[in-house]
Amino acid sequence: MESVGVYRFCGCTAKNKMKCDSRWEMTASETAPTSAYSSPARSLGDTGITPLSPSHIVNDADPNVSEQQTFLVVVAIDFGTTSSGYAYSFTKEPECIHVMRRWEGGDPGVSNQKTPTTILLTPERKFHSFGYAARDFYHDLDPNEAKQWLYLEKFKMKLHTTGDLTMDTDLTAANGKKVKALEIFAYALQYFKEQALKELSDQAGSEFENSDVRWVITVPAIWKQPAKQFMRQAAYQAGLASPENSEQLIIALEPEAASIYCRKLRLHQMTDLSSKAAVNGYSSSDTVGAGFAQAKEHIRRNRQSRTFLVENVIGEIWSELEEGDKYVVVDSGGGTVDLTVHQIRLPEGHLKELYKATGGPYGSLGVDYEFEKLLCKIFGEDFIEQFKIKRPAAWVDLMIAFESRKRAAAPDRTNPLNITLPFSFIDYYKKFRGHSVEHALRKSNVDFVKWSSQGMLRMSPDAMNALFKPTIDSIIEHLRDLFQKPEVSTVKFLFLVGGFAEAPLLQQAVQAAFGDKCRVIIPQDVGLTILKGAVLFGLDPAVIKVRRSPLTYGVGVLNRYVEGKHPPEKLLVKDGTRWCTDVFDKFISADQSVALGELVKRSYTPAKPSQLVIVINIYSSELDDVSFITDPGVKKCGTLRLDLTGASSTNVPARREIQTLMQFGDTEIKATAVDIATSKSVKVGIDFLNY
């Protein structure tokens, strides 16, 4: 067996280790650990007591996909901030992707390929309906009755914006009442599960079992581990999978899913916004104006189709690419914008992530917030806040009316956009202020919004475009920063995907800013790109071969104290030995490349042979250069829990080694462990929510 370092842990999670009676102790063999691969963990002291370097074991196949052939169908759920949907493919017909049935309801001027991410609970807090059905029922309720019902929309952003996300995190319904976020997410996923199984059963002509389905749920790549774990827990609660059968559920990263689908695109399935000028050796015959028109026509025509054929070939764009060529996927959704940089690996066309996922809260919701700010400027923030509370259903109606006009905004538009104000808005405003909506508009000095006698706000095209500007500026600025990175130089393509990518204003801004650096490509079914890519990912999860770690991860250990190197305040003397406390033992560095199946190995030993649980705190940082767990920016982010109960044996040696293998190359961090003495598996859990 190779030389290993062994940590002694008491299993204690006391914040102040000095107060813990049985402190951590780490011992090591005489020789330094060796590895065929360079270790991300730096030597943190004398060679003889260096924390165990990870032996990077690269497996040919991802161990988590060995079960995939047992599933009859892959169902992907694109759980979006503003709209959601599902698609599926039978494993025997992987070239056929079916998008869910048409939803009942829908809005004029808005595609109903997906349904709004809205949910309605009864006054007793029981699930009532989801999507258009929830919104329409809520709309038809008497205003006083509506106050008793719990209506929630755009709640996915809570998982991104909550810094201390837990299983007990709350959401606020339209009526101001609180409800557990986990409950809402589980209800939503259960709804999709029932819809999909019913459709599959109808298609198969017999009852379709959940055990026949591999589920894929999409999440933003910039989400941190707690949010991904939260989504998995909600899926378990919804009955999609279980902790015992965890491989039935895959978490897919949204821009990765889009990237997987984009590599299948044929020329007739995309719009090239680039001008005639050659870019990185390529040229396009489309003019920019023709490109926008073509994009619009593709989107309109494609709304009629539900089944998509994905040819088992690489698309023409891909056939132009060579080994090592790079491209960027910009996933513009309702809540977030996610940027991923991929590189082609031939001959199989596998993908390698070149730079850690980046992005921010720059989705189309930003345009809604700007509209709300405009309303506050005209009618007063106090009135808008009261109106949302007193007439929640009417507020929803107003935002639906805005959504449809928002989608009509375009760079070349000349005629005004009319937004219908609900009657209850006009009526409530008069009661609240004592004068009319028209009077408020005249007094507000907002010149670009007029009052129409038909009961509508009339916005000039420039006024509407101004609502988009802050959000689009944030996206362009973020992309500019990304293009400064050396890894992102000489990018050949930029794929613009996600629901917000349908906006001509965003298309034009991206083309104007980056059209001279690369070709800007829009898939024709831009709103469904992630959904269809997620199905392909579920069919072949090993297609992304190399990812980048978004953060530096590690644990705190003791090391031999070195005078002059270690800070005096870190000195701990135990049994005559001088130790340095709080040393950050790095598992993996921020932005480090990690291959799929590559494992980071550590060994631990209980402080006492009788100890059955070892709990080790995990720390993270956005920085690469970390020495101590007390350094600025280092945060405790989770726990590694080794449960030795099932691996116990009568012949437990006095010095028991538990070898832990951690995988950072997947969409979620995973771990396995084995008791070296007995060769039995040790139950291991990484928890980023309940620590």
XYZ file of C-alpha atoms in Angstrom:
691
model
C 0.000 0.000 0.000
C 1.280 3.465 -0.778
C 2.428 5.689 2.028
C -0.462 7.533 3.619
C -0.938 10.269 6.135
C -3.600 9.526 8.714
C -5.552 12.152 10.624
C -6.858 11.544 14.097
C -10.221 13.247 14.607
C -12.284 13.183 17.755
C -15.430 13.736 15.711
C -16.032 16.890 17.709
C -17.463 19.930 15.939
C -16.682 22.366 18.773
C -15.951 25.818 17.365
C -12.961 26.318 19.671
C -10.678 23.300 19.363
C -8.673 24.520 22.369
C -11.748 23.768 24.508
C -12.117 20.249 23.151
C -10.637 17.606 25.458
C -9.705 15.149 22.723
C -8.101 17.354 20.104
C -7.373 16.448 16.504
C -4.100 14.682 15.959
C -2.521 13.845 12.652
C 0.206 11.259 12.222
C 1.980 10.117 9.117
C 4.317 7.436 7.912
C 8.019 8.112 7.598
C 8.057 8.693 3.862
C 6.306 11.409 1.902
C 3.276 10.406 -0.145
C 3.877 9.904 -3.818
C 1.531 10.337 -6.744
C 1.702 10.026 -10.506
C -0.221 13.319 -10.737
C 0.665 16.707 -9.330
C -1.245 17.388 -6.154
C -3.396 20.469 -5.628
C -2.501 20.276 -1.919
C 0.699 22.115 -1.091
C 3.195 20.682 1.371
C 2.296 22.412 4.633
C 5.242 21.579 6.869
C 7.873 18.877 7.359
C 7.809 16.150 4.731
C 7.121 13.482 7.321
C 3.887 15.096 8.450
C 2.613 16.595 5.215
C -1.152 16.038 4.971
C -1.939 13.189 2.617
C -1.635 14.296 -1.005
C -4.580 13.202 -3.098
C -3.761 10.350 -5.436
C -5.711 11.412 -8.485
C -7.263 8.249 -9.816
C -8.701 8.814 -13.270
C -11.378 6.301 -14.133
C -12.224 5.557 -17.749
C -15.916 5.796 -17.003
C -17.903 7.798 -14.533
C -18.903 5.366 -11.752
C -22.234 7.146 -11.409
C -23.497 6.243 -14.861
C -23.138 2.466 -14.662
C -26.839 2.092 -13.927
C -28.099 4.214 -16.771
C -29.065 1.325 -19.087
C -31.694 0.113 -16.619
C -33.850 3.190 -17.258
C -36.387 3.128 -20.091
C -36.689 6.882 -20.421
C -34.867 10.092 -19.468
C -37.113 12.950 -18.330
C -35.517 16.385 -17.938
C -37.178 19.166 -15.959
C -36.073 22.705 -16.778
C -37.051 24.402 -13.522
C -36.817 28.055 -14.529
C -37.271 31.305 -12.643
C -40.071 32.558 -14.876
C -41.144 29.428 -16.784
C -40.618 25.676 -16.537
C -41.200 22.571 -18.563
C -40.132 18.999 -19.180
C -38.966 16.922 -22.132
C -38.130 13.255 -22.491
C -36.493 10.659 -24.670
C -36.739 6.877 -24.623
C -33.310 5.295 -24.217
C -34.027 3.066 -27.243
C -34.792 6.173 -29.362
C -32.217 8.719 -28.147
C -32.484 10.729 -31.353
C -36.131 11.602 -30.584
C -36.755 14.298 -27.943
C -40.393 14.918 -27.018
C -41.352 18.223 -25.414
C -44.269 18.129 -22.952
C -47.860 18.433 -24.062
C -49.309 21.847 -24.666
C -50.272 23.579 -21.458
C -53.806 24.756 -20.965
C -54.025 28.534 -20.802
C -51.379 30.840 -22.134
C -50.916 34.503 -22.830
C -51.284 36.464 -26.040
C -47.865 37.273 -27.434
C -46.063 34.778 -25.176
C -44.931 31.267 -26.120
C -46.548 28.479 -24.131
C -43.952 25.808 -24.850
C -43.313 26.005 -21.119
C -45.597 27.020 -18.285
C -45.065 29.866 -15.786
C -43.212 28.852 -12.632
C -46.190 29.772 -10.471
C -47.776 27.693 -7.729
C -51.010 28.054 -5.752
C -51.727 26.592 -2.323
C -55.144 26.511 -0.671
C -55.759 28.543 2.522
C -54.987 25.238 4.331
C -51.552 25.248 2.618
C -52.274 22.209 0.433
C -51.151 22.066 -3.203
C -53.854 23.306 -5.575
C -52.342 23.984 -9.012
C -49.232 24.969 -10.954
C -48.449 27.113 -14.003
C -51.183 28.694 -16.093
C -53.838 26.800 -14.119
C -52.567 28.307 -10.845
C -52.423 31.793 -12.278
C -55.841 31.678 -13.933
C -57.572 30.262 -10.842
C -55.910 32.866 -8.625
C -56.914 35.613 -11.054
C -60.590 34.540 -10.891
C -60.779 34.539 -7.093
C -62.687 37.278 -5.315
C -60.088 39.845 -4.061
C -60.962 39.201 -0.404
C -60.835 35.431 -0.904
C -57.532 35.710 -2.819
C -55.882 37.100 0.315
C -56.344 33.706 2.002
C -54.666 31.701 -0.780
C -50.895 31.350 -1.095
C -49.668 32.270 -4.565
C -45.933 32.150 -5.370
C -43.985 33.035 -8.497
C -40.329 33.546 -9.493
C -39.323 31.819 -6.262
C -36.321 29.961 -7.714
C -34.150 33.069 -7.270
C -34.387 32.603 -3.497
C -31.925 29.695 -3.772
C -29.393 31.954 -5.490
C -29.813 35.029 -3.309
C -29.970 33.351 0.125
C -26.469 33.224 1.591
C -27.373 30.962 4.514
C -29.729 28.546 2.744
C -31.093 25.757 4.967
C -33.896 23.213 4.869
C -35.948 25.720 6.893
C -35.571 28.689 4.516
C -38.894 30.461 3.946
C -40.568 31.943 0.895
C -43.127 34.753 0.996
C -46.406 34.292 -0.899
C -48.186 37.167 -2.681
C -50.391 37.698 0.388
C -47.330 38.143 2.624
C -47.604 34.751 4.353
C -44.495 32.615 4.848
C -44.145 29.047 3.643
C -41.223 26.596 3.700
C -39.207 26.791 0.464
C -38.506 23.028 0.497
C -42.257 22.345 0.546
C -42.865 24.600 -2.488
C -40.014 23.151 -4.556
C -41.141 19.611 -3.696
C -44.752 20.411 -4.720
C -43.530 21.829 -8.050
C -41.326 18.818 -8.813
C -44.105 16.425 -7.784
C -46.413 18.200 -10.228
C -43.934 17.667 -13.084
C -43.415 14.053 -12.031
C -47.166 13.354 -12.200
C -47.580 15.187 -15.521
C -44.660 13.363 -17.141
C -45.654 9.902 -15.856
C -49.228 10.435 -17.044
C -48.039 11.450 -20.506
C -45.624 8.490 -20.675
C -48.367 6.091 -19.537
C -50.772 7.451 -22.174
C -48.094 7.042 -24.823
C -47.124 3.529 -23.703
C -50.736 2.386 -23.277
C -49.980 1.038 -19.794
C -48.989 2.352 -16.378
C -45.483 3.821 -16.480
C -43.487 3.268 -13.278
C -41.310 5.954 -11.712
C -38.509 3.372 -11.351
C -38.255 3.263 -15.170
C -37.339 6.962 -15.324
C -33.998 8.677 -14.960
C -34.758 12.249 -13.873
C -32.623 15.263 -14.764
C -33.170 18.657 -13.095
C -31.445 21.760 -14.462
C -29.851 24.386 -12.217
C -27.638 27.435 -12.959
C -23.925 26.569 -13.111
C -23.179 29.492 -10.775
C -25.287 27.955 -7.997
C -23.285 26.941 -4.970
C -23.370 23.438 -3.467
C -26.105 24.207 -0.850
C -28.584 25.215 -3.593
C -27.849 22.054 -5.618
C -28.264 19.913 -2.494
C -31.503 21.736 -1.688
C -32.893 20.901 -5.144
C -31.905 17.237 -4.682
C -33.625 17.117 -1.271
C -36.782 18.640 -2.784
C -36.685 15.962 -5.519
C -36.377 13.231 -2.889
C -39.357 14.709 -1.018
C -41.308 14.797 -4.307
C -40.591 11.101 -4.867
C -38.481 11.426 -8.035
C -35.668 9.442 -6.432
C -34.391 8.522 -2.971
C -31.075 8.766 -1.090
C -30.753 4.978 -1.451
C -31.222 5.265 -5.222
C -29.542 8.641 -5.738
C -28.254 7.863 -9.255
C -31.852 7.969 -10.525
C -31.586 11.772 -10.296
C -28.954 13.861 -12.066
C -28.416 17.561 -11.488
C -27.547 19.212 -14.826
C -25.947 22.639 -15.174
C -27.997 24.847 -17.503
C -25.242 26.255 -19.762
C -23.645 22.798 -19.974
C -26.949 21.333 -21.146
C -27.217 24.092 -23.759
C -23.651 23.403 -24.868
C -24.393 19.681 -25.330
C -27.390 20.491 -27.515
C -25.617 23.208 -29.519
C -22.966 20.769 -30.730
C -25.720 18.830 -32.521
C -27.040 21.867 -34.380
C -27.274 21.812 -38.163
C -27.056 25.035 -40.137
C -30.830 25.267 -40.650
C -31.374 25.025 -36.880
C -29.524 28.199 -35.958
C -29.280 31.880 -36.725
C -25.891 33.507 -37.254
C -26.065 37.159 -36.183
C -22.584 37.897 -37.470
C -21.988 40.338 -40.298
C -20.224 39.499 -43.544
C -16.829 40.277 -42.046
C -14.655 37.221 -41.438
C -14.297 36.368 -37.751
C -11.496 34.079 -36.576
C -11.211 32.639 -40.043
C -14.940 32.248 -40.646
C -17.401 34.403 -42.508
C -21.164 34.596 -42.620
C -23.479 35.486 -45.477
C -26.145 36.980 -43.192
C -26.468 40.669 -42.499
C -27.270 41.606 -38.927
C -30.774 42.798 -39.787
C -31.564 39.628 -41.689
C -30.209 37.635 -38.754
C -32.661 39.217 -36.288
C -35.581 38.653 -38.668
C -34.521 35.054 -39.201
C -34.249 34.477 -35.443
C -37.784 35.779 -34.912
C -39.196 33.615 -37.703
C -37.460 30.492 -36.376
C -38.885 31.092 -32.907
C -42.400 31.640 -34.298
C -42.327 28.568 -36.546
C -40.782 26.294 -33.965
C -43.537 26.895 -31.421
C -45.753 24.558 -33.406
C -43.501 21.503 -32.962
C -43.376 19.111 -30.011
C -41.035 16.351 -31.181
C -37.473 17.123 -32.189
C -35.110 14.847 -34.044
C -31.514 15.048 -32.892
C -29.335 13.433 -35.509
C -26.619 11.186 -34.177
C -23.969 13.256 -35.888
C -21.953 16.323 -35.151
C -23.538 19.471 -36.675
C -21.911 21.471 -39.457
C -20.579 24.112 -37.060
C -18.844 21.372 -35.105
C -17.413 19.829 -38.243
C -15.659 23.172 -38.840
C -14.078 23.067 -35.398
C -10.711 21.538 -34.695
C -9.169 19.968 -31.605
C -8.748 22.668 -28.976
C -11.220 25.167 -30.453
C -13.140 27.183 -27.852
C -16.621 28.635 -27.584
C -18.743 30.446 -24.987
C -22.327 29.591 -24.005
C -24.290 32.542 -22.603
C -27.417 31.230 -20.894
C -29.757 34.182 -20.352
C -32.745 33.132 -18.287
C -35.360 34.808 -16.147
C -33.291 35.044 -12.974
C -29.632 34.541 -13.814
C -27.147 34.745 -16.644
C -24.691 31.837 -16.688
C -21.494 31.815 -18.741
C -19.551 28.666 -19.577
C -16.428 28.286 -21.734
C -15.930 24.915 -23.431
C -13.210 23.406 -25.568
C -13.639 20.602 -28.092
C -11.878 17.300 -27.552
C -11.770 15.144 -30.654
C -12.439 12.593 -32.064
C -15.494 11.897 -29.856
C -16.409 15.566 -29.547
C -16.277 15.473 -25.738
C -16.261 18.809 -23.951
C -13.765 20.310 -21.541
C -14.632 23.285 -19.346
C -11.901 25.921 -19.730
C -12.865 28.482 -17.119
C -15.034 28.144 -14.030
C -18.716 28.994 -14.517
C -19.425 32.657 -13.990
C -22.452 34.945 -14.150
C -24.898 36.712 -11.898
C -28.498 37.821 -11.279
C -28.857 39.526 -14.671
C -31.901 37.689 -16.026
C -35.020 39.160 -17.586
C -36.467 39.729 -14.084
C -34.227 42.790 -14.037
C -36.464 44.349 -16.700
C -39.517 43.657 -14.503
C -37.789 45.348 -11.548
C -37.089 48.414 -13.704
C -40.776 48.542 -14.682
C -41.759 48.328 -11.016
C -39.336 51.173 -10.228
C -40.966 53.227 -12.993
C -44.428 52.587 -11.503
C -43.111 53.648 -8.078
C -41.773 56.864 -9.617
C -45.163 57.656 -11.190
C -47.585 56.447 -8.509
C -45.448 56.380 -5.362
C -43.627 53.491 -3.701
C -46.118 53.495 -0.800
C -49.051 52.952 -3.167
C -47.345 50.162 -5.166
C -46.424 48.300 -1.954
C -49.990 48.594 -0.645
C -51.509 47.601 -3.988
C -49.391 44.413 -4.117
C -50.623 43.447 -0.646
C -54.291 44.502 -0.999
C -54.829 43.415 -4.618
C -52.256 40.635 -5.195
C -54.160 39.029 -8.107
C -54.474 42.387 -9.910
C -50.721 42.956 -9.499
C -50.139 39.581 -11.201
C -52.446 40.697 -14.052
C -50.471 43.903 -14.489
C -47.158 42.014 -14.705
C -48.668 39.573 -17.256
C -49.703 42.546 -19.402
C -46.182 43.961 -19.095
C -44.578 40.604 -20.001
C -46.374 40.426 -23.316
C -45.386 44.019 -24.258
C -41.835 43.439 -23.008
C -41.475 40.699 -25.611
C -42.501 43.137 -28.348
C -39.574 45.468 -27.589
C -37.081 45.659 -30.461
C -34.254 47.965 -31.589
C -36.112 49.091 -34.723
C -39.568 49.569 -33.184
C -41.194 52.980 -33.828
C -44.789 52.687 -32.550
C -45.608 52.877 -28.809
C -46.329 49.904 -26.551
C -49.603 49.899 -24.613
C -49.858 48.236 -21.217
C -53.372 47.712 -19.873
C -53.846 48.778 -16.254
C -56.275 46.512 -14.343
C -59.498 48.298 -13.367
C -58.765 47.604 -9.698
C -55.437 49.484 -10.064
C -57.228 52.592 -11.362
C -59.985 52.266 -8.743
C -57.669 51.569 -5.793
C -55.343 54.429 -6.759
C -58.235 56.913 -6.713
C -59.261 55.714 -3.222
C -55.676 55.737 -1.990
C -54.619 59.162 -3.326
C -57.903 60.948 -3.910
C -57.072 61.732 -7.547
C -56.877 59.864 -10.849
C -54.149 57.784 -12.500
C -54.123 60.330 -15.352
C -53.438 63.113 -12.847
C -50.528 61.100 -11.382
C -48.968 60.705 -14.820
C -49.225 64.426 -15.521
C -47.619 65.294 -12.170
C -44.814 62.707 -12.392
C -42.784 64.468 -15.115
C -42.190 61.088 -16.777
C -42.511 62.344 -20.357
C -42.098 59.026 -22.145
C -45.151 57.390 -20.508
C -48.585 58.763 -21.458
C -52.136 57.892 -20.469
C -54.426 56.423 -23.109
C -58.161 57.023 -22.827
C -58.645 53.243 -23.249
C -57.184 52.706 -19.759
C -53.624 51.958 -20.815
C -50.123 53.189 -20.122
C -48.615 54.177 -23.460
C -44.819 53.771 -23.466
C -42.558 55.060 -26.200
C -40.160 52.438 -27.669
C -37.246 54.358 -26.112
C -38.926 54.153 -22.702
C -39.342 50.386 -23.009
C -35.758 49.975 -24.255
C -34.524 51.994 -21.271
C -36.022 49.349 -18.946
C -33.763 46.731 -20.576
C -30.591 48.815 -20.426
C -29.330 48.144 -16.841
C -29.748 44.383 -17.200
C -28.222 44.185 -20.679
C -25.346 46.465 -19.620
C -24.591 44.073 -16.724
C -24.514 41.097 -19.106
C -22.215 42.859 -21.592
C -19.897 44.042 -18.808
C -19.685 40.524 -17.379
C -18.929 39.111 -20.830
C -16.232 41.754 -21.390
C -14.562 40.701 -18.131
C -14.717 37.068 -19.249
C -13.165 37.840 -22.638
C -10.183 39.405 -20.814
C -9.217 35.993 -19.394
C -6.394 34.269 -21.276
C -8.422 31.015 -21.414
C -11.184 32.814 -23.320
C -9.036 34.441 -25.996
C -9.523 33.202 -29.577
C -13.061 31.993 -28.905
C -14.681 31.070 -32.235
C -18.371 31.049 -31.310
C -20.697 32.597 -28.763
C -23.972 30.695 -28.360
C -26.773 32.835 -26.939
C -29.431 30.625 -25.304
C -32.199 30.780 -22.676
C -35.564 32.556 -22.660
C -34.081 36.065 -22.442
C -31.993 35.314 -25.571
C -35.234 35.757 -27.554
C -35.040 39.500 -26.833
C -33.837 41.337 -29.978
C -32.388 44.089 -27.767
C -30.074 41.577 -26.055
C -29.198 39.931 -29.377
C -28.219 43.289 -30.865
C -26.163 44.313 -27.814
C -24.186 41.045 -27.772
C -23.583 41.183 -31.521
C -22.449 44.834 -31.366
C -20.051 44.143 -28.483
C -18.565 40.813 -29.555
C -19.372 40.325 -33.238
C -15.815 41.329 -34.152
C -14.334 38.728 -31.771
C -16.422 35.654 -32.594
C -19.540 34.467 -34.379
C -22.746 35.005 -32.371
C -25.100 32.032 -32.858
C -28.709 31.647 -31.670
C -30.375 28.220 -31.811
C -33.773 28.539 -33.483
C -35.614 27.020 -30.486
C -33.662 29.158 -28.066
C -36.100 28.805 -25.135
C -35.949 24.992 -25.283
C -32.199 24.590 -25.845
C -31.455 23.852 -22.173
C -34.387 21.465 -21.853
C -33.342 19.407 -24.868
C -29.675 19.491 -23.871
C -30.619 18.230 -20.402
C -32.279 15.179 -22.002
C -29.091 14.486 -23.992
C -27.044 14.884 -20.797
C -29.280 12.353 -19.025
C -28.690 9.890 -21.876
C -24.900 10.384 -21.682
C -23.723 12.109 -18.451
C -20.067 11.440 -19.326
C -20.082 13.839 -22.287
C -18.451 16.633 -20.204
C -15.039 15.145 -19.470
C -13.341 18.026 -17.629
C -14.831 20.675 -15.353
C -13.407 23.551 -13.318
C -13.864 23.825 -9.569
C -15.646 27.112 -8.733
C -14.104 27.266 -5.244
C -11.121 26.062 -3.221
C -12.192 23.277 -0.846
C -10.368 21.745 2.109
C -10.352 20.895 5.824
C -8.489 22.188 8.853
C -5.646 20.026 10.196
C -2.762 20.165 12.661
C 0.806 20.324 11.335
C 4.183 20.373 12.979
C 4.890 23.905 14.138
C 7.778 25.557 12.250
C 9.365 28.551 13.990
C 9.433 31.632 11.779
C 7.010 30.111 9.275
C 3.864 29.637 11.332
C 2.149 32.435 13.328
C 2.781 32.266 17.114
C -0.979 32.425 17.835
C -1.410 29.106 15.984
C 0.947 27.245 18.333
C -0.562 24.322 20.269
C 1.606 22.190 22.571
C 0.304 18.680 23.224
C 2.273 15.989 25.052
C 5.453 17.933 24.436
C 4.879 18.206 20.675
C 4.471 21.641 19.078
C 1.620 21.796 16.563
C 0.321 24.513 14.245
C -3.482 24.635 14.347
C -6.021 25.626 11.685
C -3.839 24.651 8.706
C -5.951 24.561 5.520
C -5.443 21.162 3.878
C -6.550 21.757 0.314
C -8.599 19.164 -1.553
C -8.911 21.224 -4.717
C -8.228 24.801 -5.864
C -10.575 27.375 -7.369
C -10.608 27.127 -11.176
C -8.576 23.894 -11.100
C -9.299 21.407 -13.892
C -10.865 18.169 -12.658
C -11.486 15.205 -14.932
C -14.692 13.190 -14.648
C -13.936 10.185 -12.452
C -10.834 11.841 -10.957
C -10.746 11.196 -7.227
C -9.107 13.066 -4.362
C -8.011 10.608 -1.678
C -7.658 11.221 2.059
C -7.389 8.850 5.013
C -8.784 9.442 8.486
C -8.762 7.478 11.706
C -11.083 7.744 14.732
C -9.557 9.116 17.939
C -10.749 5.950 19.728
C -11.329 2.474 18.265
C -14.890 2.519 19.630
C -15.803 5.773 17.846
C -18.536 5.175 15.257
C -18.929 8.633 13.696
C -16.296 11.031 12.383
C -17.496 14.555 11.523
C -15.047 16.783 9.666
C -15.755 20.429 8.824
C -15.260 21.450 5.182
C -14.098 24.979 4.343
C -14.173 26.879 1.059
C -12.748 30.044 -0.434
C -12.955 31.881 -3.743
C -9.185 32.375 -3.513
C -6.575 29.817 -4.487
C -3.832 30.973 -2.095
C -5.175 29.836 1.288
C -2.971 28.816 4.226
C -5.290 28.701 7.230
C -9.000 28.144 7.765
C -9.001 31.485 9.588
C -7.754 33.421 6.503
C -10.041 36.200 5.156
C -12.669 34.833 2.765
C -12.468 31.268 4.103
C -15.874 30.009 5.219
C -17.098 26.825 6.803
C -19.382 25.488 4.081
C -20.298 21.939 5.082
C -19.379 18.712 6.800
C -17.973 15.353 5.775
C -19.606 12.653 7.910
C -18.188 9.135 8.098
C -20.547 6.638 9.724
C -18.615 3.508 10.712
C -21.609 1.641 12.159
C -22.154 -0.593 9.135
C -18.446 -1.234 8.680
C -17.807 -2.271 12.291
C -16.252 -5.634 13.001
C -15.097 -7.636 16.008
C -11.509 -7.435 14.794
C -11.216 -3.663 14.746
C -7.502 -2.758 14.817
C -6.283 -0.183 17.333
C -5.269 2.054 14.428
C -8.188 2.106 12.031
C -7.781 3.724 8.615
C -10.843 5.038 6.789
C -9.949 5.880 3.197
C -12.159 8.596 1.709
C -12.460 9.242 -2.021
C -13.979 12.561 -3.102
C -15.113 13.425 -6.610
C -15.123 17.087 -7.667
C -15.460 16.585 -11.448
C -19.226 16.036 -11.486
C -22.058 18.570 -11.220
C -22.243 17.761 -7.479
C -19.462 16.939 -5.005
C -19.641 13.246 -4.085
C -17.734 11.002 -1.696
C -17.239 7.302 -0.943
C -15.236 5.689 1.863
C -13.900 2.268 2.804
C -12.537 0.744 5.998
C -9.080 -0.481 4.912
C -8.859 -3.190 7.614
C -12.199 -4.825 6.779
C -12.607 -3.654 3.134
C -16.189 -2.745 4.048
C -17.878 0.356 2.657
C -18.296 3.209 5.094
C -21.443 5.300 4.886
C -20.302 8.783 3.939
C -22.206 12.012 3.461
C -21.222 15.509 2.395
C -23.699 18.017 3.747
C -23.764 21.672 2.682
C -27.161 22.494 4.209
C -27.378 21.075 7.738
C -23.995 21.663 9.314
